[in-house]
């Protein structure tokens, strides 16, 4: 008998999986503790997991019958891909379908930070709105401003496309320069990280979390940014050093930030970041539209089924397992 483990309720029809296997769905709102995963994994042929599950080398080694790991997210920094590959286990993910939703949220945060929307809402609700004032809650213009994109992958490109409509100058940086035809179509210019930091009015992060990008934004980077700059992070929390971010916002080294991801997640209610007026924090909802989450679940299920049947995963992180 084939056994599947799904680490949370997805709110989607599982009949295609139930026709193939017994399906164990973790029903709590919180993710299964690591010890529970350790107990369950030896009996599982296929795993559908989320970015909140730590799928490390030890767990992968314990999964003696594991044929496929399918993650319902595009990012997979919670999974030890090398360990899965070493065991010949394909890992699936959900690229593409969440690009627009995440780019939309990036823009929502960017504009909310630039125009101080959340502060304005708090101001109104607390009864402070007494009259129209020439200097009340002044923010920053988008038109004519410079947008710096860190990582011009799918989501970075979708953010750049939206920036064209705002008449911005668009810079990007990354490990490699992109195709000149793509640069021309998006109206973007490749620059090194230091120049992007020093000249951008808005900086938005769209790079995966890896040992190279861990705390990519720390004190030195904030020192290079303009005092009027706004930082947006809808990628992974640990790309930004939270203590350095606190110092930069508290000392007005930069003007504002808006982050959908934190380090750790969820943010501790004791974090001093929560006291800052010039910081907006949302709870990792970049891909949280009804349609997008349905598409992500469908892709994750398609990957899982392919893996169980021994077929190539449609969206595979480690295709070298098929070599
Ligand atoms: C991802 O897919 O990696 C996002 O962070 C959640 O949708």
PDB file of C-alpha atoms and ligand atoms in Angstrom, residues 51 72-75 94 98 234-236 284 287 293 296, ligand 1:
ATOM      1  CA  UNK A  51       8.069  26.003   3.637  1.00  0.00           C
ATOM      2  CA  UNK A  72       3.884  23.754  -2.195  1.00  0.00           C
ATOM      3  CA  UNK A  73       6.062  26.833  -2.721  1.00  0.00           C
ATOM      4  CA  UNK A  74       8.561  28.065  -5.267  1.00  0.00           C
ATOM      5  CA  UNK A  75      11.296  28.474  -2.627  1.00  0.00           C
ATOM      6  CA  UNK A  94       5.617  25.441  -7.760  1.00  0.00           C
ATOM      7  CA  UNK A  98       2.796  32.755  -7.902  1.00  0.00           C
ATOM      8  CA  UNK A 234       8.909  39.619  -0.152  1.00  0.00           C
ATOM      9  CA  UNK A 235      11.555  36.878  -0.634  1.00  0.00           C
ATOM     10  CA  UNK A 236      12.930  35.298   2.556  1.00  0.00           C
ATOM     11  CA  UNK A 284       4.244  35.962   4.462  1.00  0.00           C
ATOM     12  CA  UNK A 287       1.265  34.246  -2.917  1.00  0.00           C
ATOM     13  CA  UNK A 293      -2.986  29.085  -3.881  1.00  0.00           C
ATOM     14  CA  UNK A 296       0.100  25.995  -6.238  1.00  0.00           C
TER      15      UNK A 296
HETATM   16  C1  LIG B   1       7.185  30.589  -1.975  1.00  0.00           C
HETATM   17  O1  LIG B   1       6.448  29.973  -2.747  1.00  0.00           O
HETATM   18  O2  LIG B   1       8.376  30.321  -1.855  1.00  0.00           O
HETATM   19  C2  LIG B   1       6.576  31.700  -1.178  1.00  0.00           C
HETATM   20  O3  LIG B   1       7.402  32.214  -0.221  1.00  0.00           O
HETATM   21  C3  LIG B   1       5.255  31.283  -0.566  1.00  0.00           C
HETATM   22  O4  LIG B   1       4.339  31.213  -1.578  1.00  0.00           O
END
